[in-house]
Amino acid sequence: MARTNRRLTRDSRYTKYAGGPDPLAPPIDLREALETIGEDVMGGSSPQHALREFLRRGGRDRPGLDDLARRVAERRRELSRKHNLDGTLQQIRELLDSAVLEERKQLARDTEMDDGDRALAELQLDSLPSSVAAAVSELSDYRWQSPKAREDFAKIKDLLGAEMLEQRFAGMKQALENATDADRAAVNTMLDDLNELLDAHRRGEDTQEQFDDFMAKHGDFFPENPRTIDELLDTLASRAAAAQRMRNSMTQEQRDELDALAQQAFGTPDLMSSLARLDGTLRSLRPGENWGGAERMDGEEGLGLGDGTGVFQDLADLDELAEQLAQSHNGSRLDDLDLDKLTRQLGDAAAVDARALQQLERALRDSGTMKRGSDGLLRLTPKAMRQLGKTLLRDIAETMSGRQGDRDLRQAGAAGERSGASREWAFGDTEPWDVTRTITNAITRTAGEGGPTGDGVRIEIGDVEVQETEARTQACVALLVDTSFSMAMDGRWVPMKRTALALHTLITSRFRGDDLQLIGFGRTASVMEIDELVGLDAIWDKGTNLHHALLLANRHFRKHPNAQPVLLIVTDGEPTSHLEPDGEVYFSYPPDSLTVAHAVRELDASMRLGAHTTFFRLGEDPGLARFIETMARRVGGTVVSPEADDLGAAVVSSYLGARRGGGAGPTGGDFDGMFGRGWGF
């Protein structure tokens, strides 16, 4: 095979990761998400709510929306507590103090200056008002003797102009450092042209050509490079609204000072006139922007007008991100999350976490595990049910294989169906060989002896493995689950649903010839599909109608006269209701003897149909224990009293034992054989 060598050329470049799926991220694993969502659904949550909760909490190795929202909130607190809004005034005060100090020095050392002129100058400096704006206004016509003082005072006017422009156009302050008169004239021209363009747009008279001409002439002032006038409006209005919110957050004294100083920007009031016209147009064209908000900023670090506007934009971005992360609106999806803003505010790591959650949500929706019904609500699909059921069966297999003292019970035969597992051959076995395992064993055994010889692989009797089979016994199974409110009150609601889903998955995927009917019984009983049972909410209603459930189970058994009936009853209470001949429900607590008699009569009917009956008693109620023991002895059934978390293993074990003709069910070793190798969990 030809080998290709790829070498970096002189033109090769490494560049920063530009976003998109993280090439180093692990593949999306839906199992944890599906298991968690399934648990919540079985606990009574809707699939929509369960999905939202999982994304909110995150997984074992992935932060969720709550963690991102916490980081957003922390960043917001940091910005508001770190800064104050006195930065520009403080800078102007420092420049003014420096100019006055330099002027006093010059007056003191200038020996050629007329004493009267010196006295008048010193008097004017001594009588300056405490207001910075008033002092700047009074000194606007002052004849400075010190070149350094004159320079510092000129910086005040340039600083005001640059800050005012920076509030509306990001980056303008830096661009105007050491600005010339020509630079200031270019700014004024741009503002005039911009106002004309926006006025034309407001009247509906603008064209794309007019916008393109404007950008060709003034594009350097807009690093965002908008492609349409609407994009330009969005950018300008967002920053102007942030500037207004900053102004709203100032004290009245700060606003008055800045308003007075603004008239001195670039030494003329023309700039403020142009900016005021621009702000008015933006307000009318983008009224939906937040023009009225305010923040409390009482930190130690002063913010200039330009930087402060940027901080207020950051605060607005963080508020928007918090709302997006909350996913509180109907139809909210993580695809709505602005990853660019998240990156700017929290960094690349946060964006990677958010992108992983987006991919997870998209995978759950697109993988066929969730679908939206005609009512717009998400639902778990049959595929999701199967995956959940397989997970539950895997857990049950681990539970059973971990028990101590189990013996390996098998019922194998050549006439059976293959289980997918194999075992070492024993004398008397008639099952077909597992050729792959047999040859693998032989090669492994001879590896230390130099491997196979020229005569091929030599197989010894200890190498042989045979395929395990299950006897072809068709079972007709009725699982009766107590859905009375006490099951939910005592923490048995989810284990009951897990049990039903595990048994349903086992029968529909492993024993397809068997017929399972799920029957829920509370005040009345009903036959339920698995998705209906899994999504069932606990309802406060009095009654445990075992009589009605047994009626439905016996009807199911009679429809399959050639199958082995298997009756599995899960309950935590004695029967307290039954059906009257007219179909009405009779309820009595404590249990009425007539209610018990109706349940006994139907249980006797199950026995006559040949049902193998197992009761699963939940709880420690002595009355329930006596009742179930009596019922089980009457029909030759068995009683199992598992903990809630072991209910699934107990029911599956009983089912497998019943369909094999025994009551014990498979043990840990046998269950491993059935599910460990052949199932691919």
XYZ file of C-alpha atoms in Angstrom:
681
model
C 0.000 0.000 0.000
C 1.349 3.378 -0.963
C 2.051 5.586 1.995
C 1.153 9.254 1.909
C 3.334 11.699 3.787
C 1.689 14.960 4.707
C 4.128 17.691 5.566
C 3.527 21.237 6.690
C 4.464 23.657 3.949
C 5.755 27.169 4.430
C 2.214 28.418 3.762
C 0.654 26.197 6.452
C -0.802 28.084 9.379
C -2.172 27.192 12.781
C -5.250 29.250 13.608
C -7.438 29.704 16.659
C -10.390 27.329 16.977
C -13.241 29.192 15.270
C -16.203 27.443 16.871
C -18.478 24.643 15.773
C -18.387 21.092 17.151
C -15.405 20.488 19.395
C -13.183 17.979 17.519
C -11.728 16.748 20.824
C -15.065 16.355 22.631
C -16.268 12.847 23.458
C -19.163 11.566 21.351
C -22.667 12.378 22.532
C -23.828 9.607 24.876
C -27.604 9.578 25.178
C -27.819 6.740 27.691
C -27.374 8.819 30.817
C -29.770 11.476 29.532
C -32.399 8.932 28.532
C -32.128 7.069 31.834
C -32.503 10.281 33.843
C -35.370 11.561 31.711
C -37.070 8.176 31.934
C -36.770 8.198 35.727
C -38.370 11.640 35.889
C -41.155 10.617 33.517
C -41.888 7.538 35.588
C -41.923 9.801 38.633
C -44.708 11.865 37.108
C -42.909 14.535 35.055
C -43.820 15.224 31.455
C -41.106 14.353 28.894
C -40.818 18.072 28.085
C -40.233 18.953 31.749
C -37.904 15.973 32.271
C -35.774 17.010 29.283
C -35.621 20.594 30.539
C -34.653 19.436 34.030
C -31.860 17.207 32.725
C -30.426 20.004 30.617
C -30.736 22.298 33.626
C -28.914 19.934 36.014
C -26.436 18.490 33.520
C -24.893 15.041 33.614
C -22.198 13.369 35.643
C -19.406 14.803 33.506
C -21.126 17.763 31.887
C -22.235 21.029 33.524
C -25.822 21.988 32.876
C -27.717 25.190 32.278
C -27.823 25.945 35.998
C -24.035 26.029 36.124
C -23.843 28.335 33.104
C -26.553 30.562 34.600
C -24.596 30.713 37.855
C -21.498 31.861 35.977
C -23.542 34.485 34.126
C -24.940 35.789 37.428
C -21.466 35.889 38.991
C -20.089 37.837 36.015
C -22.960 40.305 36.276
C -22.374 40.853 39.994
C -18.672 41.347 39.357
C -19.320 44.094 36.791
C -21.866 45.980 38.904
C -19.883 45.770 42.143
C -16.495 46.588 40.631
C -17.269 49.901 38.946
C -18.709 53.353 39.549
C -19.837 55.941 36.991
C -17.558 58.798 38.010
C -14.686 57.886 35.703
C -14.972 60.656 33.098
C -15.620 63.349 35.688
C -12.640 62.107 37.678
C -10.387 62.226 34.604
C -11.520 65.769 33.817
C -10.987 66.820 37.435
C -7.444 65.428 37.344
C -6.656 67.248 34.067
C -8.123 70.463 35.447
C -6.129 70.225 38.695
C -2.977 69.525 36.714
C -3.568 72.526 34.442
C -4.254 74.881 37.373
C -1.188 73.643 39.267
C 1.103 74.119 36.246
C -0.358 77.573 35.690
C 0.309 78.578 39.328
C 3.918 77.420 38.971
C 4.342 79.450 35.803
C 2.867 82.548 37.409
C 5.216 82.212 40.389
C 8.412 81.890 38.362
C 7.629 84.329 35.520
C 9.638 87.373 36.643
C 8.897 89.363 33.505
C 5.144 89.226 33.955
C 3.338 92.386 35.071
C 2.472 92.168 38.764
C -1.071 93.366 38.128
C -1.671 90.732 35.445
C -0.203 88.096 37.765
C -2.498 89.148 40.604
C -5.583 89.080 38.361
C -4.664 85.613 37.039
C -4.054 84.258 40.520
C -7.340 85.765 41.704
C -9.220 84.047 38.870
C -7.601 80.688 39.666
C -8.294 81.115 43.377
C -11.958 81.866 42.797
C -12.768 78.908 40.546
C -16.092 77.237 41.466
C -16.057 73.748 42.990
C -18.127 72.395 40.114
C -15.853 70.880 37.482
C -18.174 71.914 34.671
C -18.413 75.475 35.926
C -14.642 75.707 36.379
C -14.029 74.439 32.829
C -16.561 76.922 31.466
C -14.977 79.832 33.338
C -11.487 78.928 32.089
C -12.569 78.511 28.485
C -11.458 82.091 27.682
C -8.521 82.170 30.102
C -5.141 83.168 28.634
C -2.813 80.412 29.782
C 0.777 81.366 30.541
C 2.042 77.777 30.914
C 2.266 75.702 27.712
C 1.846 72.522 29.786
C -1.278 73.931 31.481
C -2.708 74.979 28.090
C -2.091 71.446 26.767
C -3.774 69.775 29.754
C -6.803 72.039 29.478
C -7.127 71.283 25.739
C -7.121 67.586 26.567
C -10.321 68.103 28.566
C -12.239 69.165 25.459
C -10.767 66.359 23.356
C -11.494 63.834 26.103
C -15.141 64.932 26.301
C -15.577 64.659 22.546
C -13.895 61.258 22.376
C -15.956 59.900 25.288
C -19.213 61.189 23.804
C -18.414 59.546 20.485
C -17.207 56.341 22.157
C -20.631 56.055 23.773
C -22.196 55.755 20.313
C -19.361 54.226 18.264
C -17.186 51.541 19.872
C -13.465 52.129 19.332
C -13.826 55.815 18.512
C -11.901 57.006 21.572
C -8.798 55.086 20.593
C -9.116 56.191 16.982
C -9.214 59.854 18.030
C -6.066 59.805 20.163
C -3.857 62.679 19.055
C -6.626 63.716 16.646
C -6.081 66.624 14.286
C -8.597 69.203 13.194
C -9.008 67.206 9.978
C -9.907 64.095 12.008
C -12.536 66.028 13.951
C -13.939 67.428 10.742
C -14.204 63.895 9.317
C -16.202 62.832 12.379
C -18.594 65.737 11.989
C -19.047 64.929 8.298
C -19.777 61.285 9.114
C -22.387 62.320 11.703
C -24.094 64.650 9.251
C -24.209 61.948 6.548
C -25.401 59.335 9.050
C -28.234 61.527 10.262
C -29.282 62.203 6.676
C -29.256 58.470 5.879
C -31.319 57.561 8.958
C -33.798 60.358 8.328
C -34.280 59.052 4.791
C -34.805 55.556 6.186
C -37.387 56.835 8.653
C -39.281 58.440 5.742
C -38.954 55.225 3.702
C -36.901 56.979 1.030
C -33.516 55.286 1.516
C -32.011 52.772 -0.900
C -29.385 50.069 -0.637
C -27.225 52.092 -2.999
C -27.383 55.064 -0.627
C -26.311 52.812 2.250
C -23.476 51.303 0.200
C -22.219 54.785 -0.682
C -22.280 55.768 2.984
C -20.278 52.677 3.993
C -17.780 53.222 1.191
C -17.163 56.706 2.485
C -17.323 56.132 6.250
C -16.878 52.379 6.710
C -13.765 52.827 8.851
C -15.965 54.173 11.640
C -17.946 50.892 11.766
C -15.713 47.864 12.499
C -18.824 45.684 12.783
C -19.122 46.019 8.971
C -22.932 46.029 8.734
C -24.294 44.863 5.365
C -27.679 46.566 5.513
C -29.108 49.665 7.115
C -31.095 47.479 9.532
C -27.880 45.852 10.772
C -26.384 49.319 11.182
C -29.460 50.461 13.114
C -29.344 47.443 15.408
C -25.700 48.097 16.274
C -26.151 51.826 16.839
C -29.389 51.507 18.812
C -27.992 48.804 21.087
C -25.049 50.995 22.076
C -27.080 54.202 22.314
C -29.591 52.475 24.615
C -26.720 51.267 26.793
C -25.422 54.848 26.962
C -28.881 56.020 28.023
C -29.079 53.346 30.731
C -25.705 54.498 31.999
C -26.990 58.076 32.141
C -30.138 56.886 33.961
C -27.893 55.206 36.544
C -26.018 58.398 37.398
C -26.931 60.820 40.126
C -28.613 64.068 39.132
C -25.426 65.949 40.039
C -23.354 63.738 37.726
C -25.824 64.229 34.879
C -25.858 68.000 35.336
C -22.053 68.162 35.370
C -21.711 66.063 32.222
C -24.432 67.978 30.386
C -22.650 71.234 31.084
C -19.270 69.809 30.113
C -20.645 68.269 26.919
C -21.110 71.716 25.434
C -17.303 72.054 25.535
C -16.661 68.821 23.610
C -14.144 69.526 20.837
C -14.566 73.184 21.831
C -17.995 73.528 20.199
C -21.600 72.492 20.938
C -22.042 71.171 17.379
C -21.009 67.620 18.345
C -23.698 67.353 21.030
C -26.293 68.694 18.616
C -25.455 65.983 16.073
C -25.445 63.243 18.707
C -28.765 64.406 20.157
C -30.303 64.250 16.680
C -28.874 60.742 16.206
C -30.241 59.549 19.564
C -33.700 60.854 18.755
C -33.766 59.047 15.429
C -32.559 55.792 16.964
C -35.222 55.944 19.666
C -37.959 56.358 17.069
C -36.658 53.564 14.828
C -35.855 51.096 17.617
C -38.390 51.732 20.418
C -38.062 48.137 21.605
C -34.570 48.702 22.958
C -34.245 49.149 26.727
C -33.968 52.932 26.959
C -35.296 53.240 30.504
C -33.246 50.781 32.569
C -30.726 51.648 35.279
C -28.137 49.917 37.448
C -26.587 50.560 40.825
C -22.856 50.919 40.301
C -21.022 51.649 43.524
C -17.672 49.941 43.088
C -14.185 51.356 43.460
C -13.135 51.514 39.802
C -14.386 54.537 37.851
C -15.784 54.075 34.357
C -15.463 56.576 31.558
C -18.476 57.245 29.367
C -17.231 54.991 26.573
C -16.054 52.117 28.740
C -19.158 52.455 30.880
C -21.391 52.118 27.834
C -19.531 48.922 26.965
C -20.122 47.610 30.491
C -23.818 48.395 30.215
C -23.897 46.519 26.922
C -22.208 43.611 28.694
C -24.853 43.735 31.407
C -27.586 43.660 28.756
C -25.899 40.681 27.067
C -25.688 38.873 30.404
C -29.371 39.531 31.092
C -30.249 38.155 27.664
C -28.074 35.084 28.251
C -29.714 34.512 31.643
C -33.130 34.549 29.989
C -31.991 32.182 27.253
C -30.470 29.797 29.797
C -33.670 29.828 31.866
C -35.557 28.213 28.935
C -38.741 29.466 30.552
C -40.834 30.180 27.454
C -42.970 27.625 25.645
C -41.033 26.277 22.708
C -37.676 27.382 24.140
C -34.737 25.503 22.677
C -31.033 25.622 23.355
C -30.437 26.462 19.698
C -31.710 29.927 20.663
C -28.667 30.410 22.911
C -26.273 33.048 21.545
C -22.903 31.314 21.700
C -21.018 34.381 20.456
C -22.271 36.449 23.387
C -21.566 33.589 25.771
C -18.001 33.397 24.501
C -17.483 37.147 24.905
C -18.839 37.182 28.438
C -17.641 33.863 29.906
C -14.935 32.607 27.555
C -14.453 29.665 25.225
C -14.911 26.976 27.905
C -18.461 28.108 28.643
C -19.300 28.115 24.943
C -17.963 24.550 24.611
C -20.175 23.439 27.523
C -23.216 25.148 26.011
C -22.530 23.701 22.571
C -22.347 20.212 24.096
C -25.778 20.745 25.684
C -27.141 21.980 22.352
C -25.832 18.877 20.629
C -27.296 16.677 23.358
C -30.736 18.286 23.079
C -30.606 18.042 19.290
C -29.518 14.401 19.457
C -32.359 13.524 21.833
C -34.890 15.139 19.508
C -33.369 13.758 16.300
C -32.482 10.239 17.465
C -36.086 9.033 17.503
C -36.245 8.817 21.306
C -38.536 11.836 21.643
C -41.179 13.219 19.322
C -43.660 16.057 19.437
C -47.311 15.101 19.381
C -50.203 16.857 17.661
C -50.680 18.903 20.838
C -47.121 20.237 20.544
C -45.839 18.339 23.594
C -42.799 16.055 23.588
C -43.321 12.348 24.206
C -41.042 9.357 24.634
C -41.143 7.105 21.577
C -41.297 3.284 21.547
C -37.582 3.378 20.744
C -36.945 5.291 23.952
C -39.063 2.798 25.880
C -37.000 -0.065 24.510
C -33.726 1.615 25.416
C -34.980 2.383 28.914
C -36.204 -1.174 29.284
C -32.832 -2.583 28.248
C -31.113 -0.376 30.789
C -33.469 -1.610 33.490
C -32.884 -5.231 32.485
C -29.149 -4.667 32.659
C -29.540 -3.319 36.189
C -31.690 -6.317 37.120
C -29.096 -8.696 35.683
C -26.395 -7.051 37.782
C -28.596 -7.263 40.880
C -29.322 -10.941 40.395
C -25.806 -11.959 39.418
C -24.477 -10.289 42.564
C -26.494 -12.446 44.948
C -24.562 -14.893 47.094
C -25.207 -18.635 47.191
C -26.977 -18.868 43.802
C -26.911 -22.106 41.898
C -26.860 -22.413 38.108
C -30.290 -23.713 37.046
C -30.902 -24.560 33.379
C -33.528 -26.230 31.292
C -31.857 -26.936 27.969
C -32.932 -29.039 25.024
C -32.279 -29.496 21.349
C -35.862 -28.502 20.636
C -35.404 -25.118 22.313
C -34.614 -21.674 20.960
C -31.098 -20.295 21.340
C -30.544 -17.865 24.201
C -27.400 -16.334 22.689
C -25.194 -17.648 25.548
C -22.865 -20.650 25.656
C -21.364 -22.912 28.311
C -18.854 -25.726 28.658
C -20.092 -29.075 27.310
C -21.111 -31.671 29.901
C -21.917 -35.352 29.484
C -25.461 -35.790 28.195
C -25.711 -32.374 26.515
C -27.339 -32.489 23.052
C -27.222 -28.776 22.233
C -25.348 -27.650 19.097
C -21.751 -26.594 19.473
C -20.762 -22.947 19.686
C -18.053 -23.315 17.039
C -16.554 -19.834 17.476
C -16.127 -20.205 21.237
C -14.829 -23.764 20.888
C -12.085 -22.847 18.379
C -11.180 -19.728 20.366
C -10.724 -21.856 23.478
C -8.488 -24.284 21.586
C -6.301 -21.522 20.132
C -6.010 -19.859 23.536
C -5.011 -23.151 25.144
C -2.315 -23.914 22.548
C -0.922 -20.389 22.339
C 1.708 -21.150 24.964
C 2.749 -24.225 22.997
C 3.568 -22.326 19.837
C 0.059 -22.070 18.433
C -1.693 -24.344 15.910
C 0.458 -26.833 14.040
C 0.457 -27.575 10.332
C -2.330 -30.090 10.962
C -4.646 -27.247 12.062
C -6.282 -26.575 15.431
C -6.484 -29.564 17.794
C -9.676 -29.508 19.856
C -9.888 -31.254 23.195
C -13.044 -32.038 25.105
C -12.408 -29.184 27.544
C -12.487 -26.679 24.688
C -16.015 -27.499 23.598
C -18.814 -25.058 24.403
C -22.452 -25.595 23.492
C -25.183 -23.100 22.754
C -27.709 -22.683 25.515
C -31.361 -22.928 24.579
C -34.660 -22.074 26.204
C -37.546 -24.468 26.188
C -40.263 -23.385 23.775
C -43.008 -22.651 26.291
C -45.536 -19.978 25.383
C -46.702 -17.950 28.347
C -49.708 -15.717 28.764
C -48.651 -13.133 31.343
C -50.760 -10.691 33.325
C -48.870 -8.151 35.442
C -51.236 -6.489 37.896
C -49.744 -3.326 39.425
C -51.320 -1.400 42.260
C -51.777 2.233 41.163
C -53.473 3.434 44.329
C -52.188 6.663 45.847
C -50.399 4.859 48.676
C -47.901 3.493 46.137
C -46.817 7.047 45.332
C -46.963 8.200 48.958
C -44.579 5.474 50.123
C -41.996 5.795 47.335
C -43.082 2.728 45.316
C -44.430 4.524 42.266
C -41.240 4.652 40.204
C -40.041 1.104 41.147
C -43.475 -0.189 40.050
C -43.118 1.497 36.653
C -39.517 0.355 36.277
C -40.654 -3.192 36.942
C -43.414 -3.050 34.345
C -41.099 -1.544 31.727
C -38.357 -4.108 32.385
C -40.783 -7.037 32.075
C -42.374 -5.536 28.977
C -38.948 -5.122 27.343
C -37.900 -8.652 28.274
C -41.011 -10.239 26.790
C -41.258 -8.119 23.630
C -37.583 -8.525 22.747
C -36.575 -11.902 24.191
C -39.774 -13.956 24.445
C -41.824 -12.637 21.576
C -44.100 -15.661 21.616
C -45.389 -14.711 25.065
C -48.290 -12.324 25.472
C -48.092 -9.698 28.217
C -50.968 -7.611 29.484
C -50.356 -4.754 31.901
C -53.230 -4.028 34.251
C -53.248 -1.091 36.641
C -55.714 -1.160 39.513
C -56.743 1.595 41.890
C -60.405 2.375 42.524
C -61.018 0.583 39.212
C -58.738 -1.434 36.945
C -57.815 -0.985 33.300
C -55.581 -2.559 30.678
C -52.733 -0.161 29.911
C -50.145 0.211 27.188
C -46.593 0.532 28.463
C -46.230 4.200 27.522
C -49.522 4.962 29.260
C -48.362 3.241 32.434
C -44.909 4.833 32.370
C -46.431 8.303 32.030
C -49.219 7.706 34.573
C -49.618 10.375 37.247
C -50.515 9.458 40.812
C -54.135 10.445 41.514
C -55.708 10.813 44.925
C -58.549 8.307 44.739
C -59.731 5.798 47.308
C -59.787 2.118 46.473
C -57.688 -0.948 45.636
C -59.813 -2.967 43.210
C -58.040 -6.318 42.956
C -61.347 -7.935 41.958
C -61.601 -5.846 38.764
C -57.931 -6.470 37.922
C -58.377 -10.240 38.250
C -61.455 -10.093 36.018
C -59.337 -8.488 33.285
C -56.461 -10.939 33.839
C -58.752 -13.981 33.526
C -60.240 -12.587 30.341
C -56.680 -12.307 28.997
C -55.907 -15.917 30.001
C -59.051 -17.228 28.297
C -57.995 -15.613 25.015
C -54.847 -17.807 25.029
C -56.037 -21.291 26.011
C -52.860 -23.020 24.780
C -50.427 -20.823 26.723
C -49.172 -21.140 30.285
C -50.948 -18.453 32.380
C -48.618 -16.440 34.611
C -50.243 -14.114 37.142
C -48.008 -11.517 38.816
C -49.622 -9.200 41.388
C -47.794 -6.180 42.832
C -49.604 -4.431 45.685
C -49.096 -2.625 48.977
C -52.638 -2.880 50.322
C -55.598 -5.157 50.888
C -58.524 -4.967 48.436
C -60.915 -2.196 49.421
C -63.171 -1.989 46.373
C -64.893 -4.293 43.902
C -67.264 -4.111 40.956
C -70.966 -4.606 41.539
C -73.044 -6.517 38.939
C -74.303 -3.211 37.532
C -70.725 -2.017 36.980
C -70.680 0.424 39.885
C -67.707 0.486 42.257
C -68.210 -0.458 45.880
C -65.628 0.919 48.338
C -65.111 0.140 51.992
C -62.293 0.659 54.435
C -61.480 -1.385 56.417
C -61.964 -4.045 53.719
C -65.472 -5.485 53.544
C -65.834 -9.276 53.582
C -67.864 -9.010 50.370
C -64.950 -7.245 48.621
C -62.549 -9.954 49.768
C -64.973 -12.664 48.589
C -65.148 -11.137 45.105
C -61.337 -11.067 44.858
C -61.074 -14.679 46.123
C -63.631 -15.866 43.580
C -61.658 -14.419 40.659
C -58.381 -15.726 42.060
C -59.946 -19.214 42.195
C -60.903 -18.756 38.558
C -57.280 -17.987 37.734
C -56.213 -21.174 39.502
C -58.726 -23.218 37.491
C -57.245 -21.714 34.326
C -53.859 -23.074 35.448
C -52.249 -19.769 36.362
C -48.952 -19.759 38.190
C -49.532 -16.968 40.732
C -46.985 -14.846 42.560
C -47.827 -12.028 44.959
C -45.297 -9.246 45.483
C -46.088 -7.686 48.828
C -44.703 -4.198 49.372
C -44.572 -2.787 52.872
C -44.802 -4.280 56.349
C -48.553 -4.072 57.010
C -49.420 -7.185 59.118
C -52.994 -7.262 57.784
C -51.758 -7.254 54.205
C -49.218 -9.976 55.010
C -51.904 -12.257 56.474
C -54.283 -11.668 53.571
C -51.681 -12.356 50.873
C -50.295 -15.446 52.620
C -53.812 -16.853 52.845
C -54.559 -16.097 49.195
C -51.276 -17.590 48.015
C -51.801 -20.824 49.988
C -55.324 -21.103 48.577
C -54.128 -21.186 44.951
C -50.714 -22.773 45.460
C -48.951 -19.537 44.680
C -45.902 -17.899 46.167
C -45.282 -14.674 48.046
C -42.256 -12.441 47.593
C -41.631 -9.450 49.875
C -38.925 -7.429 48.115
C -37.643 -4.006 48.916
C -38.923 -1.455 46.445
C -35.576 -1.265 44.647
C -35.480 -5.064 44.247
C -39.022 -5.331 42.892
C -37.929 -5.530 39.256
C -35.489 -8.377 39.866
C -38.108 -10.256 41.863
C -40.823 -9.957 39.193
C -38.527 -10.849 36.278
C -37.139 -13.803 38.200
C -40.630 -15.070 39.002
C -41.750 -14.722 35.385
C -38.765 -16.658 34.050
C -39.236 -19.358 36.655
C -42.943 -19.682 35.879
C -42.487 -20.014 32.122
C -39.931 -22.772 32.749
C -42.341 -24.657 34.924
C -40.669 -23.883 38.275
C -41.265 -21.333 40.939
C -37.771 -20.244 41.839
C -36.925 -18.452 38.623
C -33.420 -18.198 37.219
C -30.580 -17.453 39.546
C -27.706 -15.099 39.125
C -25.576 -17.388 36.982
C -28.421 -18.261 34.661
C -29.475 -14.664 34.307
C -25.910 -13.780 33.367
C -26.052 -16.429 30.700
C -29.257 -15.080 29.260
C -28.351 -11.408 29.286
C -24.600 -11.127 29.744
C -23.353 -12.102 26.300
C -26.325 -12.351 24.016
C -27.993 -9.017 24.655
C -25.393 -6.370 23.932
C -26.529 -4.027 26.708
